Short mmCIF file of C-alpha atoms and ligand atoms in Angstrom, two decimals:
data_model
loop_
_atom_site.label_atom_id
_atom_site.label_comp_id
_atom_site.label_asym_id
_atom_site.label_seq_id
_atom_site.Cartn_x
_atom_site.Cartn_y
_atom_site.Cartn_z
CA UNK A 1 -11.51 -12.67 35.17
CA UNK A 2 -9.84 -10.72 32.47
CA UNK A 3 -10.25 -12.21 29.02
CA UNK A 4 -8.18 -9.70 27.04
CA UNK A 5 -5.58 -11.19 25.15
CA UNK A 6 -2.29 -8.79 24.58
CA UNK A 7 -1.89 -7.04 20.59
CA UNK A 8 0.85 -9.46 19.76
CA UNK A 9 -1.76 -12.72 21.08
CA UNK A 10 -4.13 -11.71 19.11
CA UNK A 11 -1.86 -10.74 16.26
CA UNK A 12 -0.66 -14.25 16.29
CA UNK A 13 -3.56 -16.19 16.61
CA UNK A 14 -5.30 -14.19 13.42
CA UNK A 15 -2.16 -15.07 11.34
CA UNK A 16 -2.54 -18.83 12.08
CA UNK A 17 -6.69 -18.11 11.83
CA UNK A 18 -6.11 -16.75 8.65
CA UNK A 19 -3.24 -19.49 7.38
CA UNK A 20 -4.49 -22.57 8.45
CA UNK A 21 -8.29 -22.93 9.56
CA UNK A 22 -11.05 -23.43 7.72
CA UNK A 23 -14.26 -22.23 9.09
CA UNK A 24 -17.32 -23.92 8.26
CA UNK A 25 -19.91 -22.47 5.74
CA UNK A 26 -17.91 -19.37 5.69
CA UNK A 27 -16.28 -17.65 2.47
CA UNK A 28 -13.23 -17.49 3.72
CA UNK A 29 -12.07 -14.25 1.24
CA UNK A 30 -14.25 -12.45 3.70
CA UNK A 31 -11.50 -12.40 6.11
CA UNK A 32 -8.68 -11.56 3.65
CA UNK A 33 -8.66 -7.66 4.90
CA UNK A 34 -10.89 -8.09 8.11
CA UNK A 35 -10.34 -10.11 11.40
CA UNK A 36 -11.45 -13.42 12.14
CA UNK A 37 -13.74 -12.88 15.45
CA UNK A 38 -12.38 -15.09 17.92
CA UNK A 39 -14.17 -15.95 21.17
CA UNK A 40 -12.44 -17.25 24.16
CA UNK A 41 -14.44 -17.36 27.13
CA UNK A 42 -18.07 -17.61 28.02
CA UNK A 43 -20.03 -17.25 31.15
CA UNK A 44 -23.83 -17.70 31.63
CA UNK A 45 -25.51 -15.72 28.93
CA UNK A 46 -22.67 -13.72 27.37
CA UNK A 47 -19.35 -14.67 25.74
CA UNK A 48 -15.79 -12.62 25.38
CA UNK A 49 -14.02 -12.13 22.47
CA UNK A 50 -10.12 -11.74 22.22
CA UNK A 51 -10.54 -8.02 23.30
CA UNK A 52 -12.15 -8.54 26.54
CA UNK A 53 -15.51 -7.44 24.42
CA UNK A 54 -18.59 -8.63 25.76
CA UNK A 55 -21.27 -10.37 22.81
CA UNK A 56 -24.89 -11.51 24.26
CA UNK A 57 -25.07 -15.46 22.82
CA UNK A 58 -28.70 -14.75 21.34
CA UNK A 59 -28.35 -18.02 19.30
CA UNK A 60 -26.75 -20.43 22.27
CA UNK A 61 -23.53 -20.64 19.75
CA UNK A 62 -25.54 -22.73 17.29
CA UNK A 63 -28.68 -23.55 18.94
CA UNK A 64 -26.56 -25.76 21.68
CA UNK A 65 -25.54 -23.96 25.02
CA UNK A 66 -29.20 -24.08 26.82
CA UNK A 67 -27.95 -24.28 30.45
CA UNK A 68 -25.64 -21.08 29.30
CA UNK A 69 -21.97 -21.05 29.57
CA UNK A 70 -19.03 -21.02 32.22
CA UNK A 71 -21.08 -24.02 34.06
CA UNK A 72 -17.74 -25.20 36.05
CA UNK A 73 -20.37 -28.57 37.78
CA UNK A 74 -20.85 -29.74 33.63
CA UNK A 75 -17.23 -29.35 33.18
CA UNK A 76 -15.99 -30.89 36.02
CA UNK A 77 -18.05 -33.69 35.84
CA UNK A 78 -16.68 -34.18 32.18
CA UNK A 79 -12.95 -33.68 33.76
CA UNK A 80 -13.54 -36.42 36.18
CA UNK A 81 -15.05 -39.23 33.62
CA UNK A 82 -11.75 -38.28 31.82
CA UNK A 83 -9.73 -39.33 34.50
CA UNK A 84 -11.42 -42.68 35.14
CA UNK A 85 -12.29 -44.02 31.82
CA UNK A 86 -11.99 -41.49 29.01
CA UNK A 87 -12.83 -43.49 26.23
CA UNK A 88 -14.21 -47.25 25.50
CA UNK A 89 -16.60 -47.55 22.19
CA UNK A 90 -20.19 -49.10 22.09
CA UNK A 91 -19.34 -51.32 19.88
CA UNK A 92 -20.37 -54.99 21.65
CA UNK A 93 -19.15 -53.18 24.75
CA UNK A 94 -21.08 -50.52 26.85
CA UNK A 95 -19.78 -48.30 29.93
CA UNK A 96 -22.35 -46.78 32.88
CA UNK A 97 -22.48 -43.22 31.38
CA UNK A 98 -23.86 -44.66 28.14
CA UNK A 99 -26.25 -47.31 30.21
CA UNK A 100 -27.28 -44.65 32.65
CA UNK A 101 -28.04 -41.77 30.31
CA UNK A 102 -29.98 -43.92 28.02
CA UNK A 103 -31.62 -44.93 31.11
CA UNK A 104 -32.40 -41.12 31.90
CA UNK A 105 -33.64 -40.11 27.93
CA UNK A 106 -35.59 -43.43 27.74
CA UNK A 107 -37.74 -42.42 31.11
CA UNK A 108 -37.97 -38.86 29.50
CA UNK A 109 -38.96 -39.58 26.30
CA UNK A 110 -42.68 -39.67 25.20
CA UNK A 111 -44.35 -42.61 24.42
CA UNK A 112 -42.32 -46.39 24.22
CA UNK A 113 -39.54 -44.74 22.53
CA UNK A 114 -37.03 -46.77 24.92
CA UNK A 115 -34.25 -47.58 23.10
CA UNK A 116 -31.17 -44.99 22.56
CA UNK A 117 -28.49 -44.98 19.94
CA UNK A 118 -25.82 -42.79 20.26
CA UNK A 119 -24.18 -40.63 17.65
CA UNK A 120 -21.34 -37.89 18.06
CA UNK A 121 -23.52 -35.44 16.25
CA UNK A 122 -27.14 -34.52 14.65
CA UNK A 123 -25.70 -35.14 10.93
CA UNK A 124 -24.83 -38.67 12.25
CA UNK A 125 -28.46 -38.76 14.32
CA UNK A 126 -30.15 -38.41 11.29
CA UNK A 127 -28.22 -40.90 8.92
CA UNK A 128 -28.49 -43.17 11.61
CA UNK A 129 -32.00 -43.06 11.32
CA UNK A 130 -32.47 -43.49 7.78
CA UNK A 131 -29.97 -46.02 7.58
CA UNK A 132 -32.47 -47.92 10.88
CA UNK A 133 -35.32 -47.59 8.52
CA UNK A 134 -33.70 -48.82 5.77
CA UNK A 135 -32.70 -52.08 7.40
CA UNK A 136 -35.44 -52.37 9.74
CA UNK A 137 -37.82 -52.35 6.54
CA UNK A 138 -35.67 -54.76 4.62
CA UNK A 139 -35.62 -56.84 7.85
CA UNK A 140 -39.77 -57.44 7.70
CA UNK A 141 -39.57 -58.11 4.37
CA UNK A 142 -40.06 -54.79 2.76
CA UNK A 143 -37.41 -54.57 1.16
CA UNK A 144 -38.81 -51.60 -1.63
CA UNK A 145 -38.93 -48.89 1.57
CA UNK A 146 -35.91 -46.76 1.26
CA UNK A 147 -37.46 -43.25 0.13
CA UNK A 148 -37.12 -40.18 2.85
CA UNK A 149 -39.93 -37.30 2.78
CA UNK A 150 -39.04 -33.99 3.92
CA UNK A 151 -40.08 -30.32 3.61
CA UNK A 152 -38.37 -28.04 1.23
CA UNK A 153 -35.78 -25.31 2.76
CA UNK A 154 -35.72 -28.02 6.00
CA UNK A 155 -32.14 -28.37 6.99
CA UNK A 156 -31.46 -31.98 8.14
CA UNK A 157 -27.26 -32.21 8.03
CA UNK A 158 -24.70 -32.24 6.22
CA UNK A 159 -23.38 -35.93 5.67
CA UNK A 160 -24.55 -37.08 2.36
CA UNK A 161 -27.41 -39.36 3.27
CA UNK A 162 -28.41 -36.35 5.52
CA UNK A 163 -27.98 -34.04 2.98
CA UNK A 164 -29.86 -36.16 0.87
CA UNK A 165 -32.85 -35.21 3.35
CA UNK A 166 -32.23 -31.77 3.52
CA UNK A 167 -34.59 -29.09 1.45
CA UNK A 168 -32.00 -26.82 0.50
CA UNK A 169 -30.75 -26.85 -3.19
CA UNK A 170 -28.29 -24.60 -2.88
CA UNK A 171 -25.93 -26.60 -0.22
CA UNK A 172 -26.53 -29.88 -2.14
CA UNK A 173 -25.94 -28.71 -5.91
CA UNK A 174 -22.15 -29.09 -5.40
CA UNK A 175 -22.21 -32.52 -4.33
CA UNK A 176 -24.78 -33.96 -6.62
CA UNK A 177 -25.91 -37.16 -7.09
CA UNK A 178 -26.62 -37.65 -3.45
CA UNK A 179 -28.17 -40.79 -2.31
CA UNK A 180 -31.44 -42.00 -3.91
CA UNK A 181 -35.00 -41.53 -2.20
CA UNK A 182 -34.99 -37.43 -0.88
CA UNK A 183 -38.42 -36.00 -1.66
CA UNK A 184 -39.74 -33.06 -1.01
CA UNK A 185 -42.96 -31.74 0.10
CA UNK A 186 -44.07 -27.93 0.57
CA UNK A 187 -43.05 -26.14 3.35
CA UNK A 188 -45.10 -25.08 6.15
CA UNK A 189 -44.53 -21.28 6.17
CA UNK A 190 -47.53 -20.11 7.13
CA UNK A 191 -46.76 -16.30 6.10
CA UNK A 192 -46.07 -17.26 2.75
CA UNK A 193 -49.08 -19.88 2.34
CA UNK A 194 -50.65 -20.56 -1.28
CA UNK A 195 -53.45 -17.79 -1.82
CA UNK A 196 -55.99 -20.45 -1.63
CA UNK A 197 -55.23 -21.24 2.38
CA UNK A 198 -53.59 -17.88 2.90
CA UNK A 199 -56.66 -16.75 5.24
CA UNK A 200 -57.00 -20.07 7.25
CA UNK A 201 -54.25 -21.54 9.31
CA UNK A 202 -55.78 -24.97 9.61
CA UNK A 203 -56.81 -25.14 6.74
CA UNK A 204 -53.02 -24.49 5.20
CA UNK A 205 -52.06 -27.13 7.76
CA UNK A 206 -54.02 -30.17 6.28
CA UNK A 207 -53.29 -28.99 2.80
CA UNK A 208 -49.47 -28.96 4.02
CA UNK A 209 -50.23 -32.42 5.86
CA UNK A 210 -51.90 -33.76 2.61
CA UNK A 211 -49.05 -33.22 0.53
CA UNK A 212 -47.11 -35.99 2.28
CA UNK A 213 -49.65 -38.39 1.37
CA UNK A 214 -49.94 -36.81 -2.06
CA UNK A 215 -46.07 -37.44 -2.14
CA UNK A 216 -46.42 -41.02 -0.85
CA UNK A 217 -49.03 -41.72 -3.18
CA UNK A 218 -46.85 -40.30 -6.29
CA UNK A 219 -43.78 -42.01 -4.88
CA UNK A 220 -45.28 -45.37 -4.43
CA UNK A 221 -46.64 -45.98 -1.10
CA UNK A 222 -44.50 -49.29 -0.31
CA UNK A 223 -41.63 -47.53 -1.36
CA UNK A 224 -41.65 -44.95 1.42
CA UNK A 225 -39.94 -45.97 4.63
CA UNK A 226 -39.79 -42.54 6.31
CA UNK A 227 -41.26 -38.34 6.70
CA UNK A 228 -38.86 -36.49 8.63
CA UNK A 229 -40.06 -33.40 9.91
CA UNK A 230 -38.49 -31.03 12.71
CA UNK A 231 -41.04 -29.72 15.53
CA UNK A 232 -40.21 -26.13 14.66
CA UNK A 233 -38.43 -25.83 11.51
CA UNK A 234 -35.36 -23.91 11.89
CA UNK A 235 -34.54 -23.20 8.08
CA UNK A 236 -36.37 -20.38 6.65
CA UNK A 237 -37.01 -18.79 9.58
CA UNK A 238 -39.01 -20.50 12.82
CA UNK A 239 -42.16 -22.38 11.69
CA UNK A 240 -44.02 -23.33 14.07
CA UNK A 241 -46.44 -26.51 13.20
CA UNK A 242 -50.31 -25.01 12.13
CA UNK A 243 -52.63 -26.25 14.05
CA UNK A 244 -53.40 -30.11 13.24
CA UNK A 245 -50.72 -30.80 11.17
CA UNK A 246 -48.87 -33.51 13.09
CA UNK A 247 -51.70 -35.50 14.08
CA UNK A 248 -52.54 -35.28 10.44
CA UNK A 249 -49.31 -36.17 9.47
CA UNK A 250 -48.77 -39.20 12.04
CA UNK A 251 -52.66 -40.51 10.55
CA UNK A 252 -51.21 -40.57 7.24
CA UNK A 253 -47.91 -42.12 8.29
CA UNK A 254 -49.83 -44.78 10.31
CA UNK A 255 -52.20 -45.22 7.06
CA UNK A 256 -49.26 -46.36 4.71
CA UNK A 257 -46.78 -47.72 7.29
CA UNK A 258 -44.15 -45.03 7.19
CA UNK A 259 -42.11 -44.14 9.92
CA UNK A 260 -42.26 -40.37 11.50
CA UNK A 261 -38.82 -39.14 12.53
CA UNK A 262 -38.78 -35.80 14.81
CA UNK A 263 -35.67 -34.31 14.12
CA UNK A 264 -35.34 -32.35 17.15
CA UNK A 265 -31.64 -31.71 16.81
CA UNK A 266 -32.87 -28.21 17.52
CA UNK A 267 -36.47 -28.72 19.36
CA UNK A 268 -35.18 -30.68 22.29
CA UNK A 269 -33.84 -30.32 25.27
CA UNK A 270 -35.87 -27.43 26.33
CA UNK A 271 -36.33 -25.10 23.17
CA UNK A 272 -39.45 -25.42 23.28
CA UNK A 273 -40.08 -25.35 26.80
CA UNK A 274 -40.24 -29.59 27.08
CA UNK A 275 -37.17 -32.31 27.29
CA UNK A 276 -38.95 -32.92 23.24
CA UNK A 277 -40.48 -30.92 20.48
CA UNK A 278 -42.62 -33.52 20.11
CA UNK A 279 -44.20 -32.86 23.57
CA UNK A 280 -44.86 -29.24 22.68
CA UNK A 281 -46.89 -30.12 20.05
CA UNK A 282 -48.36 -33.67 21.01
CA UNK A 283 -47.61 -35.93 18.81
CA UNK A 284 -45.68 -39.29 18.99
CA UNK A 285 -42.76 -39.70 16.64
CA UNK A 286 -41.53 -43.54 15.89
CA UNK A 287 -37.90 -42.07 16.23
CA UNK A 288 -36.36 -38.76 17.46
CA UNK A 289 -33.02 -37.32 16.87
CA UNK A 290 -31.35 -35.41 18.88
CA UNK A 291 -27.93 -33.50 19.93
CA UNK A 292 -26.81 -29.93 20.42
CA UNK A 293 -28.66 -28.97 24.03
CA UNK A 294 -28.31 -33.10 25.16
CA UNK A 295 -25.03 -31.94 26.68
CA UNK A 296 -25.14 -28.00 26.11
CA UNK A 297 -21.82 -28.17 24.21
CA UNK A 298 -19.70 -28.97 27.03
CA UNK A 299 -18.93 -32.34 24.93
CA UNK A 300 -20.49 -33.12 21.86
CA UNK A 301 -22.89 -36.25 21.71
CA UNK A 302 -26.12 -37.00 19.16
CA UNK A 303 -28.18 -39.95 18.67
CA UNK A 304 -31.59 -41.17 18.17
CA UNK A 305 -34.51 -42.14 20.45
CA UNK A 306 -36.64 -45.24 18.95
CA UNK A 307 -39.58 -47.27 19.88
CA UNK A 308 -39.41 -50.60 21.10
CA UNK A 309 -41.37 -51.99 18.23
CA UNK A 310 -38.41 -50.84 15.41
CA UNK A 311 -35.62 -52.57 17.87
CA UNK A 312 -37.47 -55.94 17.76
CA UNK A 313 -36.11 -57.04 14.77
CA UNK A 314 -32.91 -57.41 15.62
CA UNK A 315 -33.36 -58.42 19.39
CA UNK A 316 -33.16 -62.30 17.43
CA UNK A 317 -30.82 -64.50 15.91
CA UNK A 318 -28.06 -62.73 14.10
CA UNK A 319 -29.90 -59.69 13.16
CA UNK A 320 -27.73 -56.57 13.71
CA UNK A 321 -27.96 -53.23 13.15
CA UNK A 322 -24.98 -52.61 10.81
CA UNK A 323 -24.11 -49.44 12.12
CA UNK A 324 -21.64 -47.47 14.57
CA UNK A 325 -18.84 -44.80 14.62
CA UNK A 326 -15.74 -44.62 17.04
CA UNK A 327 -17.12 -41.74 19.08
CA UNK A 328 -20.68 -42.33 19.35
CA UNK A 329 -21.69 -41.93 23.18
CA UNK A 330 -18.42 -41.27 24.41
CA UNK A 331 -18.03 -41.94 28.05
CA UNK A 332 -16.60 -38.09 28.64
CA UNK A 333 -19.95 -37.01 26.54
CA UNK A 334 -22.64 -38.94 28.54
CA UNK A 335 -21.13 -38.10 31.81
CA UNK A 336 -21.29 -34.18 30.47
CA UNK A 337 -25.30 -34.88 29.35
CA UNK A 338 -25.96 -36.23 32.92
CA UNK A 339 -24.78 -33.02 34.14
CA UNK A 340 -26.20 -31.30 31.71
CA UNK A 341 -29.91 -32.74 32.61
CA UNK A 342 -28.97 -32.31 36.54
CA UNK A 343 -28.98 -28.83 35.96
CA UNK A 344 -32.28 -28.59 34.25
CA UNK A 345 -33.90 -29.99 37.08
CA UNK A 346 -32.31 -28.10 39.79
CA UNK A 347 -33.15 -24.95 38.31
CA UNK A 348 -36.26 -25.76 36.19
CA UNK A 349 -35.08 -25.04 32.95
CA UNK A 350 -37.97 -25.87 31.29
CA UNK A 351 -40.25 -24.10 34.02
CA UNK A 352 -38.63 -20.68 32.86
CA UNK A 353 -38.71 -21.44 29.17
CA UNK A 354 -42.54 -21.75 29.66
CA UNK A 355 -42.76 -18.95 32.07
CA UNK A 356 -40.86 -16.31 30.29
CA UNK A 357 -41.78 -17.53 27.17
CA UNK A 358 -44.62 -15.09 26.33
CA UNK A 359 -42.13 -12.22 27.45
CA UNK A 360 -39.86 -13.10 25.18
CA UNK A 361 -42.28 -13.36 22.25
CA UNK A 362 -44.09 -10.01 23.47
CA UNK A 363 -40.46 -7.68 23.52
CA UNK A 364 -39.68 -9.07 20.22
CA UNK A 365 -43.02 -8.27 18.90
CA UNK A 366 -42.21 -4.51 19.77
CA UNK A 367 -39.90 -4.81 16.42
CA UNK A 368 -43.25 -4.92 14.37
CA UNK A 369 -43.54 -1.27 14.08
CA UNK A 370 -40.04 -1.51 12.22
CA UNK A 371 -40.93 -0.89 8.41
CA UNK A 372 -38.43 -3.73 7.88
CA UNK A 373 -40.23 -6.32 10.13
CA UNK A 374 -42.51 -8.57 8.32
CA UNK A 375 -43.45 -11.41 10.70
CA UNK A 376 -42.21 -12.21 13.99
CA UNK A 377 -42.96 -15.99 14.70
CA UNK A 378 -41.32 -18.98 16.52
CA UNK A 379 -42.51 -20.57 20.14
CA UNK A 380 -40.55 -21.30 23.54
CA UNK A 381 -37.11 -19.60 22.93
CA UNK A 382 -36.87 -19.74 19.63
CA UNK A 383 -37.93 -16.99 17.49
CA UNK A 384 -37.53 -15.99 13.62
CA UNK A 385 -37.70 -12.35 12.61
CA UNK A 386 -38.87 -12.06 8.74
CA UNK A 387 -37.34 -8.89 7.00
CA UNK A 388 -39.50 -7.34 4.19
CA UNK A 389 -38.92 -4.73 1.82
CA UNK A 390 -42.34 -4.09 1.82
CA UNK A 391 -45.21 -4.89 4.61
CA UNK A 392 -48.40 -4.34 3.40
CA UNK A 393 -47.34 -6.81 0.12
CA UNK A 394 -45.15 -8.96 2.21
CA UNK A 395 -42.61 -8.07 -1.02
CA UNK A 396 -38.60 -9.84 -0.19
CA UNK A 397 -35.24 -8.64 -0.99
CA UNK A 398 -34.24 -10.12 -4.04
CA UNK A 399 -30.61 -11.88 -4.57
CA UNK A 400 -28.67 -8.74 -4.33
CA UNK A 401 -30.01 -6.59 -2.31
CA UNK A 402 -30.48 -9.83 0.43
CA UNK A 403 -26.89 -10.04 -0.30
CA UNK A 404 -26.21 -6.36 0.42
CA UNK A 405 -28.51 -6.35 3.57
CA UNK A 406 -27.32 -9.79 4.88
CA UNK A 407 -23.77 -10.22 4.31
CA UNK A 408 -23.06 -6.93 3.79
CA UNK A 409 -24.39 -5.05 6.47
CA UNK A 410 -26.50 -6.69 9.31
CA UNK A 411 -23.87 -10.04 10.31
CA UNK A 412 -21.53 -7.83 10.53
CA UNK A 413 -23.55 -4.78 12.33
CA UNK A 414 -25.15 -7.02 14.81
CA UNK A 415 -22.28 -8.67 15.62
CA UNK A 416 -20.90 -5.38 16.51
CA UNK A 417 -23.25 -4.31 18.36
CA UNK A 418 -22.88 -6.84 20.92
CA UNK A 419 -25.63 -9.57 19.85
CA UNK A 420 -24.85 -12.99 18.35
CA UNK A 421 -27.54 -14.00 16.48
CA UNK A 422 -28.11 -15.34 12.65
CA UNK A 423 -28.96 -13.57 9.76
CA UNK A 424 -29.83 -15.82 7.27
CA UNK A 425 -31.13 -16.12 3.81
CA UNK A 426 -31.68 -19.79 2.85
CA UNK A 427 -35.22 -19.41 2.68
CA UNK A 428 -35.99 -15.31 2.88
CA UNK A 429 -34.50 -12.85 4.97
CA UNK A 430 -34.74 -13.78 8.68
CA UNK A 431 -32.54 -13.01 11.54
CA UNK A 432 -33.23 -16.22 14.26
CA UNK A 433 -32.60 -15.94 17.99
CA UNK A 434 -32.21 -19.10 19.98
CA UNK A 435 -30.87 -17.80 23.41
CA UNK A 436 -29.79 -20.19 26.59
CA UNK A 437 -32.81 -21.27 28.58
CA UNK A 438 -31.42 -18.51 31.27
CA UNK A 439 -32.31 -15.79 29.73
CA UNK A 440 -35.11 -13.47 31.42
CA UNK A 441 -36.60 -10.35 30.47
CA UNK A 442 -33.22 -7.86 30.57
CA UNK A 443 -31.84 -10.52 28.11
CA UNK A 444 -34.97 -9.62 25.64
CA UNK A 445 -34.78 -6.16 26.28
CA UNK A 446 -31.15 -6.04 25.49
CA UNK A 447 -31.78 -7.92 22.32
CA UNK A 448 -34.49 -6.05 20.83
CA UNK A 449 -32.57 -2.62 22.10
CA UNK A 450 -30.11 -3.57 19.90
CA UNK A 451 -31.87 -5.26 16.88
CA UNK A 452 -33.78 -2.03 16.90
CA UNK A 453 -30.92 0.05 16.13
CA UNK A 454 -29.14 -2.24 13.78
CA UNK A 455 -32.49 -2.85 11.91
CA UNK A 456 -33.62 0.62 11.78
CA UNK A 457 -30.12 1.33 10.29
CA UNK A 458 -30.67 -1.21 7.80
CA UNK A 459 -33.59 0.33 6.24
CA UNK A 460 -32.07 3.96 5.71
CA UNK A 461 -29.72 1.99 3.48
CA UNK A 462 -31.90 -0.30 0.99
C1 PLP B 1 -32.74 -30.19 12.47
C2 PLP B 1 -31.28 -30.49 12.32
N1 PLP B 1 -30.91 -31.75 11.99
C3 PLP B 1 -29.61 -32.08 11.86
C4 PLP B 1 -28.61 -31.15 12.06
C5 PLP B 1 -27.17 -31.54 11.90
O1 PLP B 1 -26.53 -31.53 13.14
P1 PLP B 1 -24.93 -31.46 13.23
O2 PLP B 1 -24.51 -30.10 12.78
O3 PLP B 1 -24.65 -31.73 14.68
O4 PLP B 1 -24.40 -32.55 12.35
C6 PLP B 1 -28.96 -29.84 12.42
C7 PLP B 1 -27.91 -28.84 12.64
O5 PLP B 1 -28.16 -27.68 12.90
C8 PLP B 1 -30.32 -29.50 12.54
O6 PLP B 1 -30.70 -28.26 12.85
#
């Protein structure tokens, strides 16, 4: 199929680009005297830009489209719940996509976490799950327990109780005072650990795990109602756990009562090579969120995963959960995630995740003989490359020159080159690479051929 649109098309559609939509995150003065790249069609692994021009989707769009794109069963199946009942809220009501999909997660997910509520997105996942701990604490009778723990440069969403959560000053500093109760405890970059634990990875992990506690402790432990804490952490670049830290972390949530959240808005869903994060690393969460890869982007759908214990409260009298929005497991959305999960199992998703997994890990560790690669880390299909300016002192970019290198040169130069990936600099310099669960070894190849070449280029002009 032919994807290129004709000069005047795309002439048009970057005039109404450029007048009237507002892309997210984006400084939009960056498009003032370039184009807007617009993509139009996707199939499997790749997806087409107005041109015809073919882009390898090394980040899933946004960590979402694990199944891949141009999946015509997943769209169908969304086209046909359309038809039938496109829309009826959960709100006293429910419909059989929402019933039977909860169904389907509940089986799936680890431990007694059985009962499902549904969000339209991860920003909503999250808030819905402080907003459960809030109540549910005040519901017991603990009514102090409203403080959130998280890990600095941890991105949790964007909604303000979410972004109350997240680790990243920069994003939040505009829209200051957020909600009360964020805290933040030290990151679990192991490449950049304290001196003092830099030469023992367990050892940095129970240090890491111990400041929660310390954090609880300083905080007030019965004023603590939650730690939320991704699998991997995306922000900053792919952290994997070290080793011991979660069961660490859930002994010291048990300890003081505090509820562990998995936000696996990213880790689930096959990432990692399991339906959770959580799995990967064995340990069992009190609540997980979740979206993105639930329905592979064909709709969009969050929510949150929660034991049976948390629900109890309100399962009596006129106890409620004061909480919904319009969309929240939208019939046309759950009948896309059934889909979605149909095609994991017919073509073991998670089976080639695990299998390929070390492949993927071993043709990206090629890029270590770059003088710009600093540390290669991430598990399952989800890897962070750190750039350095220096290797043997582990020395980052500072402001500008990040700004040079990132903005200025390798978005753009990647994107170019054919590879959709992200180049980021909340946290230092990383480019991250979070393909569809498809992808086998010529993916990899393809992707380090061309980081290769783009990175290489970026070090002849620091
Ligand atoms: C860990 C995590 N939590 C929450 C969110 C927010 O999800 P959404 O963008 O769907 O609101 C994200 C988004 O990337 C995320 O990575």
């Amino acid at each position: 199929m032919s994807t290129a649109y004709s000069k005047d098309e795309i002439a048009a559609l970057q005039e109404k680009a450029k007048r009237h939509l507002w892309l997210h995150f984006t400084r939009m003065s960056s498009y003032a005297d370039n184009d807007v790249p617009v993509i139009v069609r996707g199939e499997g692994q790749y997806v087409y830009d107005q041109r015809g021009k073919r882009y390898l989707d090394g980040l899933a769009g946004l960590f979402v489209s694990q199944i891949g794109h141009g999946r015509t069963e997943v769209a169908e199946a969304g086209a046909r719940q359309a038809a039938e009942l496109a829309y009826f809220p959960l709100w006293s009501y429910a419909h059989p996509q929402a019933i039977e999909l909860a169904d389907r997660l509940a089986a799936m997910a680890p431990g007694d976490l059985n009962r499902v509520f549904f969000t339209g997105s991860g920003s909503e996942a999250v808030e819905s799950a402080w907003k459960l701990a809030k109540q549910y604490f005040k519901t017991i009778g603990q009514p102090n327990r409203y403080k959130v723990i998280s890990r600095s440069i941890a991105y949790h969403g964007t909604s303000m109780g979410a972004l109350a959560i997240t680790g990243l000053p920069g994003i939040k500093e505009p829209f200051e005072p957020l909600p009360a109760g964020g805290v933040r405890v030290p990151n679990t970059n192991f490449y950049r650990a304290p001196e003092f634990v830099a030469h023992d990875e367990t050892a940095f992990g129970i240090w890491a795990a111990d400041e929660i506690e310390r954090a609880i402790l300083r905080e007030g432990e019965d004023s603590v109602a939650a730690v939320f804490l991704e699998p991997l952490q995306n922000s900053g670049g792919c952290f994997p756990p070290p080793p011991g830290y979660f069961r660490r972390v859930r002994d010291i949530c048990d300890r003081y009562g505090v509820l562990l959240v998995s936000d696996e808005v990213i880790c689930a869903f096959g990432r990692l090579g399991h339906y959770f994060g959580s799995e990967r690393y064995g340990y069992q969460p009190d609540i997980i969120t979740f979206a993105k890869g639930v329905t592979s982007g064909y709709a969009p759908l969050g929510g949150m995963l929660v034991r049976d214990a948390l629900m109890e409260p309100f399962t009596e009298g006129q106890a409620t959960f004061l909480h919904g929005v319009t969309f929240a497991g939208h019939p046309v959305s759950c009948a896309v995630a059934m889909a979605n999960l149909d095609v994991f199992e017919k073509e073991d998703l998670l089976g080639n995740v695990r299998a390929n997994e070390g492949a993927f890990r071993a043709t990206l560790e090629k890029l270590n003989d770059l003088p710009i690669v600093g540390d290669v880390r991430g598990d399952g299909y989800f890897y962070g490359i750190e750039l350095v300016k220096d290797k043997t002192s582990r020395e980052t970019f500072d402001d500008d020159e990040s700004e040079r290198l990132l903005r200025g040169f390798l978005s753009h130069a990647l994107f170019d080159a054919g590879l959709i990936c992200r180049a980021d600099d909340r946290g230092d310099p990383v480019i991250q690479l979070s393909p569809p669960l498809t992808c086998t070894q010529e993916h990899f190849d393809e992707m380090e051929q061309i980081l290769r070449a783009v990175l290489s280029e970026a070090w002849t002009r620091i």
